[in-house]
PDB file of C-alpha atoms in Angstrom:
ATOM      1  CA  MET A  16      60.906  23.757  65.501  1.00  0.00           C
ATOM      2  CA  GLN A  17      57.874  21.014  65.957  1.00  0.00           C
ATOM      3  CA  ARG A  18      54.322  21.662  65.240  1.00  0.00           C
ATOM      4  CA  ARG A  19      52.338  22.143  68.544  1.00  0.00           C
ATOM      5  CA  SER A  20      49.461  19.323  68.489  1.00  0.00           C
ATOM      6  CA  ARG A  21      45.987  20.060  69.691  1.00  0.00           C
ATOM      7  CA  GLY A  22      43.624  17.021  70.335  1.00  0.00           C
ATOM      8  CA  ILE A  23      41.127  19.035  67.914  1.00  0.00           C
ATOM      9  CA  ASN A  24      42.331  21.811  65.037  1.00  0.00           C
ATOM     10  CA  VAL A  25      40.022  24.322  66.231  1.00  0.00           C
ATOM     11  CA  GLY A  26      41.420  26.537  63.991  1.00  0.00           C
ATOM     12  CA  LEU A  27      41.362  24.819  60.785  1.00  0.00           C
ATOM     13  CA  LEU A  28      37.664  24.010  61.429  1.00  0.00           C
ATOM     14  CA  MET A  29      36.783  27.544  61.837  1.00  0.00           C
ATOM     15  CA  LEU A  30      38.287  27.861  58.359  1.00  0.00           C
ATOM     16  CA  LEU A  31      36.541  25.980  57.083  1.00  0.00           C
ATOM     17  CA  SER A  32      33.252  27.499  58.425  1.00  0.00           C
ATOM     18  CA  GLN A  33      34.705  30.663  56.876  1.00  0.00           C
ATOM     19  CA  VAL A  34      35.061  28.928  53.796  1.00  0.00           C
ATOM     20  CA  PHE A  35      31.296  27.586  53.779  1.00  0.00           C
ATOM     21  CA  HIS A  36      29.822  30.715  54.766  1.00  0.00           C
ATOM     22  CA  VAL A  37      31.746  32.597  51.815  1.00  0.00           C
ATOM     23  CA  GLY A  38      30.501  29.683  49.321  1.00  0.00           C
ATOM     24  CA  ILE A  39      32.951  27.822  47.423  1.00  0.00           C
ATOM     25  CA  ASN A  40      31.552  29.320  44.265  1.00  0.00           C
ATOM     26  CA  ASN A  41      32.153  32.665  45.232  1.00  0.00           C
ATOM     27  CA  ILE A  42      36.109  31.920  45.657  1.00  0.00           C
ATOM     28  CA  PRO A  43      38.095  32.317  42.345  1.00  0.00           C
ATOM     29  CA  PRO A  44      39.557  29.317  41.481  1.00  0.00           C
ATOM     30  CA  VAL A  45      43.138  30.056  42.453  1.00  0.00           C
ATOM     31  CA  THR A  46      42.578  31.288  46.065  1.00  0.00           C
ATOM     32  CA  LEU A  47      40.401  28.620  46.506  1.00  0.00           C
ATOM     33  CA  ALA A  48      43.301  26.117  45.302  1.00  0.00           C
ATOM     34  CA  THR A  49      45.939  28.208  47.429  1.00  0.00           C
ATOM     35  CA  LEU A  50      43.349  27.989  50.576  1.00  0.00           C
ATOM     36  CA  ALA A  51      43.484  23.745  49.615  1.00  0.00           C
ATOM     37  CA  LEU A  52      47.155  23.404  49.169  1.00  0.00           C
ATOM     38  CA  ASN A  53      47.937  25.052  52.324  1.00  0.00           C
ATOM     39  CA  VAL A  54      45.336  23.133  54.183  1.00  0.00           C
ATOM     40  CA  TRP A  55      46.372  19.711  52.799  1.00  0.00           C
ATOM     41  CA  LEU A  56      49.674  20.314  53.457  1.00  0.00           C
ATOM     42  CA  PHE A  57      48.960  21.127  56.662  1.00  0.00           C
ATOM     43  CA  LEU A  58      47.406  17.660  57.486  1.00  0.00           C
ATOM     44  CA  ASN A  59      49.917  16.138  55.204  1.00  0.00           C
ATOM     45  CA  PRO A  60      53.098  17.741  55.489  1.00  0.00           C
ATOM     46  CA  LEU A  61      55.973  16.640  53.138  1.00  0.00           C
ATOM     47  CA  LYS A  62      58.536  17.430  55.796  1.00  0.00           C
ATOM     48  CA  PRO A  63      58.595  17.974  59.212  1.00  0.00           C
ATOM     49  CA  LEU A  64      58.251  21.802  59.880  1.00  0.00           C
ATOM     50  CA  HIS A  65      62.206  21.162  61.134  1.00  0.00           C
ATOM     51  CA  TYR A  66      63.497  20.512  57.780  1.00  0.00           C
ATOM     52  CA  SER A  67      60.564  22.545  56.078  1.00  0.00           C
ATOM     53  CA  CYS A  68      61.430  26.138  57.604  1.00  0.00           C
ATOM     54  CA  ILE A  69      63.854  28.512  56.314  1.00  0.00           C
ATOM     55  CA  SER A  70      66.673  30.172  57.564  1.00  0.00           C
ATOM     56  CA  VAL A  71      70.370  31.701  56.277  1.00  0.00           C
ATOM     57  CA  GLU A  72      71.968  28.482  58.019  1.00  0.00           C
ATOM     58  CA  LYS A  73      69.926  25.793  56.475  1.00  0.00           C
ATOM     59  CA  CYS A  74      69.593  27.086  52.853  1.00  0.00           C
ATOM     60  CA  TYR A  75      72.978  29.058  51.938  1.00  0.00           C
ATOM     61  CA  GLN A  76      75.569  27.616  53.711  1.00  0.00           C
ATOM     62  CA  GLN A  77      73.820  23.775  54.066  1.00  0.00           C
ATOM     63  CA  LYS A  78      72.417  24.224  50.653  1.00  0.00           C
ATOM     64  CA  ASP A  79      69.218  23.233  51.027  1.00  0.00           C
ATOM     65  CA  TRP A  80      67.089  25.339  48.564  1.00  0.00           C
ATOM     66  CA  GLN A  81      63.736  23.531  48.467  1.00  0.00           C
ATOM     67  CA  ARG A  82      63.167  25.065  51.526  1.00  0.00           C
ATOM     68  CA  LEU A  83      62.225  27.752  49.833  1.00  0.00           C
ATOM     69  CA  LEU A  84      59.415  25.868  48.146  1.00  0.00           C
ATOM     70  CA  LEU A  85      58.200  24.222  51.382  1.00  0.00           C
ATOM     71  CA  SER A  86      58.241  27.490  54.303  1.00  0.00           C
ATOM     72  CA  PRO A  87      55.413  29.507  52.675  1.00  0.00           C
ATOM     73  CA  LEU A  88      53.418  26.437  52.853  1.00  0.00           C
ATOM     74  CA  HIS A  89      53.589  25.181  56.044  1.00  0.00           C
ATOM     75  CA  HIS A  90      52.424  26.649  59.403  1.00  0.00           C
ATOM     76  CA  ALA A  91      52.950  26.018  62.614  1.00  0.00           C
ATOM     77  CA  ASP A  92      50.112  24.870  64.257  1.00  0.00           C
ATOM     78  CA  ASP A  93      46.314  25.356  63.429  1.00  0.00           C
ATOM     79  CA  TRP A  94      45.881  28.539  64.666  1.00  0.00           C
ATOM     80  CA  HIS A  95      48.418  29.865  62.157  1.00  0.00           C
ATOM     81  CA  LEU A  96      47.099  27.915  59.066  1.00  0.00           C
ATOM     82  CA  TYR A  97      43.813  29.694  60.559  1.00  0.00           C
ATOM     83  CA  PHE A  98      44.599  33.503  60.567  1.00  0.00           C
ATOM     84  CA  ASN A  99      46.644  33.367  57.450  1.00  0.00           C
ATOM     85  CA  MET A 100      44.564  31.347  55.025  1.00  0.00           C
ATOM     86  CA  VAL A 101      41.091  33.719  56.613  1.00  0.00           C
ATOM     87  CA  SER A 102      43.525  36.904  55.380  1.00  0.00           C
ATOM     88  CA  MET A 103      44.303  35.274  52.385  1.00  0.00           C
ATOM     89  CA  LEU A 104      40.345  34.454  51.671  1.00  0.00           C
ATOM     90  CA  TRP A 105      39.753  38.067  51.993  1.00  0.00           C
ATOM     91  CA  LYS A 106      42.876  39.360  49.916  1.00  0.00           C
ATOM     92  CA  GLY A 107      42.678  36.688  47.239  1.00  0.00           C
ATOM     93  CA  ILE A 108      38.783  37.060  46.278  1.00  0.00           C
ATOM     94  CA  LYS A 109      39.634  40.962  45.745  1.00  0.00           C
ATOM     95  CA  LEU A 110      42.891  41.096  44.085  1.00  0.00           C
ATOM     96  CA  GLU A 111      41.979  37.912  42.055  1.00  0.00           C
ATOM     97  CA  ARG A 112      38.806  39.362  40.861  1.00  0.00           C
ATOM     98  CA  ARG A 113      40.906  42.505  40.195  1.00  0.00           C
ATOM     99  CA  LEU A 114      44.238  41.199  38.482  1.00  0.00           C
ATOM    100  CA  GLY A 115      42.587  37.965  36.810  1.00  0.00           C
ATOM    101  CA  SER A 116      43.207  34.208  38.525  1.00  0.00           C
ATOM    102  CA  ARG A 117      46.681  33.577  35.393  1.00  0.00           C
ATOM    103  CA  TRP A 118      48.150  36.816  36.736  1.00  0.00           C
ATOM    104  CA  PHE A 119      47.477  36.359  40.245  1.00  0.00           C
ATOM    105  CA  GLY A 120      48.633  32.600  40.030  1.00  0.00           C
ATOM    106  CA  TYR A 121      51.378  34.168  38.674  1.00  0.00           C
ATOM    107  CA  ILE A 122      51.503  37.057  41.199  1.00  0.00           C
ATOM    108  CA  ILE A 123      51.437  33.912  44.333  1.00  0.00           C
ATOM    109  CA  THR A 124      54.418  31.789  42.811  1.00  0.00           C
ATOM    110  CA  THR A 125      56.417  34.650  42.663  1.00  0.00           C
ATOM    111  CA  PHE A 126      55.954  36.356  45.990  1.00  0.00           C
ATOM    112  CA  SER A 127      56.110  32.673  47.766  1.00  0.00           C
ATOM    113  CA  LEU A 128      59.656  32.625  46.327  1.00  0.00           C
ATOM    114  CA  LEU A 129      61.021  36.329  46.428  1.00  0.00           C
ATOM    115  CA  THR A 130      59.566  36.655  50.351  1.00  0.00           C
ATOM    116  CA  GLY A 131      61.626  33.918  50.906  1.00  0.00           C
ATOM    117  CA  VAL A 132      64.955  34.938  49.061  1.00  0.00           C
ATOM    118  CA  VAL A 133      64.580  38.711  50.497  1.00  0.00           C
ATOM    119  CA  TYR A 134      64.040  37.644  54.358  1.00  0.00           C
ATOM    120  CA  LEU A 135      67.374  35.474  53.816  1.00  0.00           C
ATOM    121  CA  LEU A 136      69.369  38.515  52.596  1.00  0.00           C
ATOM    122  CA  LEU A 137      67.985  40.862  55.435  1.00  0.00           C
ATOM    123  CA  GLN A 138      68.775  37.556  57.893  1.00  0.00           C
ATOM    124  CA  PHE A 139      72.230  37.203  56.282  1.00  0.00           C
ATOM    125  CA  THR A 140      72.642  41.660  56.332  1.00  0.00           C
ATOM    126  CA  LEU A 141      71.668  41.395  60.284  1.00  0.00           C
ATOM    127  CA  ALA A 142      74.062  38.949  60.923  1.00  0.00           C
ATOM    128  CA  GLU A 143      76.727  40.744  59.522  1.00  0.00           C
ATOM    129  CA  PHE A 144      76.365  43.876  60.602  1.00  0.00           C
ATOM    130  CA  MET A 145      75.610  43.248  63.965  1.00  0.00           C
ATOM    131  CA  ASN A 146      77.880  40.771  64.820  1.00  0.00           C
ATOM    132  CA  GLU A 147      74.251  37.995  65.754  1.00  0.00           C
ATOM    133  CA  PRO A 148      75.264  34.499  64.816  1.00  0.00           C
ATOM    134  CA  ASP A 149      71.701  34.064  65.703  1.00  0.00           C
ATOM    135  CA  PHE A 150      70.309  36.014  62.940  1.00  0.00           C
ATOM    136  CA  ARG A 151      71.365  32.860  60.602  1.00  0.00           C
ATOM    137  CA  ARG A 152      69.534  30.364  62.306  1.00  0.00           C
ATOM    138  CA  ASN A 153      66.387  31.712  63.095  1.00  0.00           C
ATOM    139  CA  CYS A 154      64.226  29.821  61.164  1.00  0.00           C
ATOM    140  CA  ALA A 155      60.497  30.600  59.695  1.00  0.00           C
ATOM    141  CA  VAL A 156      57.622  29.194  58.432  1.00  0.00           C
ATOM    142  CA  GLY A 157      54.200  30.071  56.860  1.00  0.00           C
ATOM    143  CA  PHE A 158      52.384  32.216  54.512  1.00  0.00           C
ATOM    144  CA  SER A 159      52.340  35.591  56.067  1.00  0.00           C
ATOM    145  CA  GLY A 160      55.110  36.963  54.071  1.00  0.00           C
ATOM    146  CA  VAL A 161      53.138  36.764  51.135  1.00  0.00           C
ATOM    147  CA  LEU A 162      50.489  37.933  52.856  1.00  0.00           C
ATOM    148  CA  PHE A 163      51.886  41.430  53.748  1.00  0.00           C
ATOM    149  CA  ALA A 164      53.087  41.609  50.064  1.00  0.00           C
ATOM    150  CA  LEU A 165      49.511  41.153  48.965  1.00  0.00           C
ATOM    151  CA  LYS A 166      48.578  43.961  51.396  1.00  0.00           C
ATOM    152  CA  VAL A 167      50.597  46.107  49.649  1.00  0.00           C
ATOM    153  CA  LEU A 168      49.095  45.286  46.364  1.00  0.00           C
ATOM    154  CA  SER A 169      45.950  45.626  48.144  1.00  0.00           C
ATOM    155  CA  ASN A 170      46.423  49.016  49.071  1.00  0.00           C
ATOM    156  CA  HIS A 171      48.171  50.359  46.119  1.00  0.00           C
ATOM    157  CA  TYR A 172      45.240  49.791  44.192  1.00  0.00           C
ATOM    158  CA  CYS A 173      42.348  51.292  47.083  1.00  0.00           C
ATOM    159  CA  PRO A 174      44.614  53.733  48.700  1.00  0.00           C
ATOM    160  CA  GLY A 175      41.897  55.432  50.136  1.00  0.00           C
ATOM    161  CA  GLY A 176      40.011  55.225  53.468  1.00  0.00           C
ATOM    162  CA  PHE A 177      41.371  54.327  57.197  1.00  0.00           C
ATOM    163  CA  VAL A 178      41.895  50.518  58.755  1.00  0.00           C
ATOM    164  CA  ASN A 179      41.375  50.196  62.749  1.00  0.00           C
ATOM    165  CA  ILE A 180      44.732  48.943  64.227  1.00  0.00           C
ATOM    166  CA  MET A 181      44.461  48.771  67.743  1.00  0.00           C
ATOM    167  CA  GLY A 182      42.094  50.727  68.101  1.00  0.00           C
ATOM    168  CA  PHE A 183      43.995  53.671  66.120  1.00  0.00           C
ATOM    169  CA  PRO A 184      42.694  54.874  62.584  1.00  0.00           C
ATOM    170  CA  VAL A 185      45.636  54.464  60.463  1.00  0.00           C
ATOM    171  CA  PRO A 186      44.978  55.618  56.300  1.00  0.00           C
ATOM    172  CA  ASN A 187      45.338  52.150  54.147  1.00  0.00           C
ATOM    173  CA  ARG A 188      48.601  53.274  52.316  1.00  0.00           C
ATOM    174  CA  PHE A 189      50.228  52.897  56.267  1.00  0.00           C
ATOM    175  CA  ALA A 190      48.384  50.016  56.959  1.00  0.00           C
ATOM    176  CA  CYS A 191      50.796  47.372  56.227  1.00  0.00           C
ATOM    177  CA  TRP A 192      53.912  49.006  58.519  1.00  0.00           C
ATOM    178  CA  ALA A 193      51.455  49.455  61.723  1.00  0.00           C
ATOM    179  CA  GLU A 194      50.198  45.978  61.674  1.00  0.00           C
ATOM    180  CA  LEU A 195      54.046  44.871  60.945  1.00  0.00           C
ATOM    181  CA  ILE A 196      55.100  46.320  64.535  1.00  0.00           C
ATOM    182  CA  ALA A 197      51.621  45.901  65.831  1.00  0.00           C
ATOM    183  CA  ILE A 198      51.940  42.083  65.280  1.00  0.00           C
ATOM    184  CA  HIS A 199      55.781  41.985  66.449  1.00  0.00           C
ATOM    185  CA  PHE A 200      54.989  43.898  69.766  1.00  0.00           C
ATOM    186  CA  CYS A 201      51.636  41.680  70.234  1.00  0.00           C
ATOM    187  CA  THR A 202      52.525  38.270  69.277  1.00  0.00           C
ATOM    188  CA  PRO A 203      55.883  37.235  70.368  1.00  0.00           C
ATOM    189  CA  GLY A 204      57.521  34.624  68.267  1.00  0.00           C
ATOM    190  CA  THR A 205      56.626  36.223  64.815  1.00  0.00           C
ATOM    191  CA  SER A 206      58.945  36.488  62.413  1.00  0.00           C
ATOM    192  CA  PHE A 207      59.421  40.544  62.032  1.00  0.00           C
ATOM    193  CA  ALA A 208      62.131  39.939  59.256  1.00  0.00           C
ATOM    194  CA  GLY A 209      59.708  37.271  57.443  1.00  0.00           C
ATOM    195  CA  HIS A 210      56.520  39.951  57.097  1.00  0.00           C
ATOM    196  CA  LEU A 211      59.357  42.499  56.581  1.00  0.00           C
ATOM    197  CA  ALA A 212      60.277  40.861  53.430  1.00  0.00           C
ATOM    198  CA  GLY A 213      56.807  40.565  52.302  1.00  0.00           C
ATOM    199  CA  ILE A 214      56.626  44.287  52.686  1.00  0.00           C
ATOM    200  CA  LEU A 215      59.441  44.514  50.567  1.00  0.00           C
ATOM    201  CA  VAL A 216      58.523  42.466  47.722  1.00  0.00           C
ATOM    202  CA  GLY A 217      55.314  43.736  47.885  1.00  0.00           C
ATOM    203  CA  LEU A 218      56.725  47.663  47.160  1.00  0.00           C
ATOM    204  CA  MET A 219      59.211  46.354  44.542  1.00  0.00           C
ATOM    205  CA  TYR A 220      56.203  44.989  42.348  1.00  0.00           C
ATOM    206  CA  THR A 221      54.273  48.454  43.039  1.00  0.00           C
ATOM    207  CA  GLN A 222      57.126  50.892  43.108  1.00  0.00           C
ATOM    208  CA  GLY A 223      60.311  49.120  42.022  1.00  0.00           C
ATOM    209  CA  PRO A 224      61.334  46.965  38.314  1.00  0.00           C
ATOM    210  CA  LEU A 225      59.282  43.656  39.893  1.00  0.00           C
ATOM    211  CA  LYS A 226      56.198  43.984  38.076  1.00  0.00           C
ATOM    212  CA  LYS A 227      57.952  45.068  34.385  1.00  0.00           C
ATOM    213  CA  ILE A 228      60.561  41.927  34.814  1.00  0.00           C
ATOM    214  CA  MET A 229      57.479  39.689  35.376  1.00  0.00           C
ATOM    215  CA  GLU A 230      55.615  40.965  32.363  1.00  0.00           C
ATOM    216  CA  THR A 231      58.883  40.544  30.157  1.00  0.00           C
ATOM    217  CA  CYS A 232      59.298  37.148  31.672  1.00  0.00           C
ATOM    218  CA  ALA A 233      56.006  35.639  30.929  1.00  0.00           C
ATOM    219  CA  ASP A 234      54.569  33.882  28.014  1.00  0.00           C
ATOM    220  CA  PRO A 235      52.946  36.389  25.625  1.00  0.00           C
ATOM    221  CA  SER A 236      50.829  33.532  24.432  1.00  0.00           C
ATOM    222  CA  GLY A 237      49.823  32.387  28.342  1.00  0.00           C
ATOM    223  CA  TYR A 238      49.115  35.619  29.762  1.00  0.00           C
ATOM    224  CA  GLN A 239      46.994  37.805  26.893  1.00  0.00           C
ATOM    225  CA  ASN A 240      44.425  38.093  29.220  1.00  0.00           C
ATOM    226  CA  HIS A 241      45.910  39.231  32.399  1.00  0.00           C
ATOM    227  CA  TYR A 242      45.557  42.927  33.959  1.00  0.00           C
ATOM    228  CA  PRO A 243      48.815  44.074  35.750  1.00  0.00           C
ATOM    229  CA  ASP A 244      47.739  47.285  36.410  1.00  0.00           C
ATOM    230  CA  GLY A 245      44.618  46.447  38.381  1.00  0.00           C
ATOM    231  CA  ARG A 246      41.793  46.066  35.616  1.00  0.00           C
ATOM    232  CA  ALA A 247      38.743  43.572  35.798  1.00  0.00           C
ATOM    233  CA  GLY A 248      40.092  40.296  35.441  1.00  0.00           C
ATOM    234  CA  ALA A 249      38.575  37.743  33.439  1.00  0.00           C
ATOM    235  CA  TYR A 250      37.362  35.800  36.529  1.00  0.00           C
ATOM    236  CA  GLU A 251      35.300  39.182  36.977  1.00  0.00           C
ATOM    237  CA  GLU A 252      33.826  39.870  34.055  1.00  0.00           C
ATOM    238  CA  THR A 253      32.890  37.210  31.188  1.00  0.00           C
ATOM    239  CA  HIS A 254      33.216  38.647  27.616  1.00  0.00           C
ATOM    240  CA  ARG A 255      30.231  38.999  25.588  1.00  0.00           C
ATOM    241  CA  ASN A 256      29.669  39.944  22.016  1.00  0.00           C
ATOM    242  CA  TYR A 257      26.662  42.385  22.417  1.00  0.00           C
ATOM    243  CA  ASP A 258      26.589  43.351  18.597  1.00  0.00           C
ATOM    244  CA  ALA A 259      24.679  40.431  18.274  1.00  0.00           C
ATOM    245  CA  TYR A 260      22.119  42.368  20.129  1.00  0.00           C
ATOM    246  CA  THR A 261      22.254  45.508  18.210  1.00  0.00           C
ATOM    247  CA  ALA A 262      20.448  45.367  15.328  1.00  0.00           C
ATOM    248  CA  GLY A 263      22.273  48.232  13.822  1.00  0.00           C
ATOM    249  CA  LEU A 264      20.729  50.703  15.820  1.00  0.00           C
ATOM    250  CA  SER A 265      22.521  53.728  17.266  1.00  0.00           C
ATOM    251  CA  GLU A 266      23.923  53.910  20.612  1.00  0.00           C
ATOM    252  CA  GLU A 267      21.303  56.860  21.190  1.00  0.00           C
ATOM    253  CA  GLU A 268      18.780  54.250  20.235  1.00  0.00           C
ATOM    254  CA  GLN A 269      19.297  51.490  21.508  1.00  0.00           C
ATOM    255  CA  LEU A 270      19.035  53.597  24.951  1.00  0.00           C
ATOM    256  CA  GLU A 271      15.871  54.904  24.125  1.00  0.00           C
ATOM    257  CA  ARG A 272      14.605  51.286  23.135  1.00  0.00           C
ATOM    258  CA  ALA A 273      15.923  49.686  26.350  1.00  0.00           C
ATOM    259  CA  LEU A 274      14.251  53.171  28.562  1.00  0.00           C
ATOM    260  CA  ARG A 275      10.866  52.585  26.785  1.00  0.00           C
ATOM    261  CA  ALA A 276      10.660  49.026  27.459  1.00  0.00           C
ATOM    262  CA  SER A 277      11.911  48.721  30.991  1.00  0.00           C
ATOM    263  CA  LEU A 278       9.110  51.806  31.635  1.00  0.00           C
ATOM    264  CA  TRP A 279       6.938  50.011  29.642  1.00  0.00           C
ATOM    265  CA  ASP A 280       7.106  46.588  31.539  1.00  0.00           C
ATOM    266  CA  ARG A 281       6.956  48.341  34.954  1.00  0.00           C
ATOM    267  CA  ALA A 282       4.055  50.427  34.219  1.00  0.00           C
ATOM    268  CA  ASN A 283       1.968  47.390  33.478  1.00  0.00           C
ATOM    269  CA  SER A 284       2.596  46.503  37.198  1.00  0.00           C
ATOM    270  CA  VAL A 285       2.025  49.339  39.170  1.00  0.00           C
ATOM    271  CA  HIS A 286       0.673  52.795  38.542  1.00  0.00           C
ATOM    272  CA  ALA A 287       3.313  54.734  40.002  1.00  0.00           C
ATOM    273  CA  ILE A 288       7.180  54.458  40.956  1.00  0.00           C
ATOM    274  CA  THR A 289       9.454  55.375  43.817  1.00  0.00           C
ATOM    275  CA  PHE A 290      11.882  57.376  43.187  1.00  0.00           C
ATOM    276  CA  CYS A 291      14.764  57.984  45.095  1.00  0.00           C
ATOM    277  CA  PRO A 292      16.382  61.179  45.152  1.00  0.00           C
ATOM    278  CA  GLY A 293      19.938  60.553  44.472  1.00  0.00           C
ATOM    279  CA  VAL A 294      18.130  59.276  40.918  1.00  0.00           C
ATOM    280  CA  CYS A 295      16.497  62.135  40.236  1.00  0.00           C
ATOM    281  CA  GLN A 296      19.894  64.509  41.205  1.00  0.00           C
ATOM    282  CA  PHE A 297      21.843  61.959  38.454  1.00  0.00           C
ATOM    283  CA  LEU A 298      19.387  62.057  35.776  1.00  0.00           C
ATOM    284  CA  ALA A 299      18.975  65.919  35.917  1.00  0.00           C
ATOM    285  CA  SER A 300      22.665  65.973  36.056  1.00  0.00           C
ATOM    286  CA  ALA A 301      23.158  64.004  32.903  1.00  0.00           C
ATOM    287  CA  SER A 302      20.091  65.673  31.296  1.00  0.00           C
ATOM    288  CA  VAL A 303      21.032  69.497  32.258  1.00  0.00           C
ATOM    289  CA  HIS A 304      17.013  69.432  32.700  1.00  0.00           C
ATOM    290  CA  LEU A 305      16.374  69.848  36.264  1.00  0.00           C
ATOM    291  CA  LEU A 306      13.563  68.133  38.091  1.00  0.00           C
ATOM    292  CA  PRO A 307      10.705  70.535  39.691  1.00  0.00           C
ATOM    293  CA  SER A 308      11.910  69.482  43.122  1.00  0.00           C
ATOM    294  CA  ARG A 309      14.612  66.559  44.018  1.00  0.00           C
ATOM    295  CA  ASN A 310      13.296  65.342  46.630  1.00  0.00           C
ATOM    296  CA  ASP A 311       9.873  64.522  45.302  1.00  0.00           C
ATOM    297  CA  THR A 312       9.279  60.534  45.731  1.00  0.00           C
ATOM    298  CA  ASN A 313       6.090  60.135  44.372  1.00  0.00           C
ATOM    299  CA  ILE A 314       6.496  60.662  40.254  1.00  0.00           C
ATOM    300  CA  THR A 315       4.440  58.928  37.545  1.00  0.00           C
ATOM    301  CA  THR A 316       4.919  57.146  34.846  1.00  0.00           C
ATOM    302  CA  ASP A 317       4.482  59.744  32.050  1.00  0.00           C
ATOM    303  CA  GLY A 318       6.149  62.385  34.325  1.00  0.00           C
ATOM    304  CA  LEU A 319       9.218  59.937  34.494  1.00  0.00           C
ATOM    305  CA  ASN A 320       9.071  59.323  30.830  1.00  0.00           C
ATOM    306  CA  LYS A 321       9.374  62.916  30.071  1.00  0.00           C
ATOM    307  CA  VAL A 322      12.738  63.143  31.786  1.00  0.00           C
ATOM    308  CA  PHE A 323      13.594  60.361  30.396  1.00  0.00           C
ATOM    309  CA  GLN A 324      12.389  61.935  26.804  1.00  0.00           C
ATOM    310  CA  LYS A 325      14.506  65.230  27.448  1.00  0.00           C
ATOM    311  CA  ALA A 326      17.561  63.340  28.308  1.00  0.00           C
ATOM    312  CA  LEU A 327      17.526  61.178  25.234  1.00  0.00           C
ATOM    313  CA  LYS A 328      17.652  64.901  23.012  1.00  0.00           C
ATOM    314  CA  PHE A 329      21.444  65.004  24.409  1.00  0.00           C
ATOM    315  CA  PRO A 330      24.495  62.575  23.806  1.00  0.00           C
ATOM    316  CA  ILE A 331      24.752  59.982  26.375  1.00  0.00           C
ATOM    317  CA  SER A 332      27.941  58.144  26.372  1.00  0.00           C
ATOM    318  CA  LYS A 333      28.496  54.714  27.362  1.00  0.00           C
ATOM    319  CA  LYS A 334      29.336  55.424  30.790  1.00  0.00           C
ATOM    320  CA  VAL A 335      25.566  56.991  31.076  1.00  0.00           C
ATOM    321  CA  TRP A 336      24.131  54.452  29.475  1.00  0.00           C
ATOM    322  CA  ILE A 337      25.510  51.214  31.822  1.00  0.00           C
ATOM    323  CA  ARG A 338      24.561  53.855  34.835  1.00  0.00           C
ATOM    324  CA  ILE A 339      21.157  54.273  33.723  1.00  0.00           C
ATOM    325  CA  SER A 340      20.680  51.040  32.834  1.00  0.00           C
ATOM    326  CA  SER A 341      21.796  49.612  36.375  1.00  0.00           C
ATOM    327  CA  LEU A 342      19.646  52.171  37.823  1.00  0.00           C
ATOM    328  CA  VAL A 343      15.986  51.189  36.075  1.00  0.00           C
ATOM    329  CA  PRO A 344      15.598  47.875  37.156  1.00  0.00           C
ATOM    330  CA  SER A 345      15.381  48.973  40.978  1.00  0.00           C
ATOM    331  CA  PHE A 346      12.942  51.624  40.143  1.00  0.00           C
TER     332      PHE A 346
END
């Protein structure tokens, strides 16, 4: 296996264009480091592809286990790198922000190793049951197995909706299987077993014992802030101590003060407030006091203040407060 040479690495240039379009500051650290490492090893490979790809013959029979580390980080050409890293860019941004950088880095490391191990088991099993020695010699390289595992995680945390695959709408929970078949038939030369290995590793994490094993093996002091269940990660939300701003006020008093201050600021600059029907419906349901017309789009400041005062007569939870506070600045 040799890298296909090109005069200009168009795929690499397109990848860099995508990264700068998103903005380096908008890419979480582990995702950015993964992209940088793959690009660096593409430009400066540790070994030629023939000595970094993974196969049963090379790894198991010849005991060249370092290929488990090298194969996910090397790519056949610039287009191979481009498609894998663009996929990593979007999956990484979504998952790292959801899971936290430390846990996401742990996942990337574990998946990179496990996809290679599962690939070897699949190829060995096919060679034995089909009596076909070529399966032992099939050599695979690239990050796509890890990406299929991350695809399973992404669909697990966001199961609803559909994705368009070759013009057909496919439910998100089945998207990885549809992509596996579509890529196999539409892109000759891709590793079906490598992609399948990634899906199986992802299912081991979401449906099997892998997540529990990873939590058990992780150092508790090093992963105190991880979010394996998909809660907001440390990169997405910065912890703030809001107690310093409450001045001993209750939640209702804080809400009333914040609403009055916001309305006062707006009233100084405008005489009327454009109020969307969706917000009217929300406030009506929150306060159990319906407005005269939910489709009224021109409500004076005094009228709006009365609605808020009525709403404040009822207990308001933190979730309602967060929702209202996010809507007030948009008036």
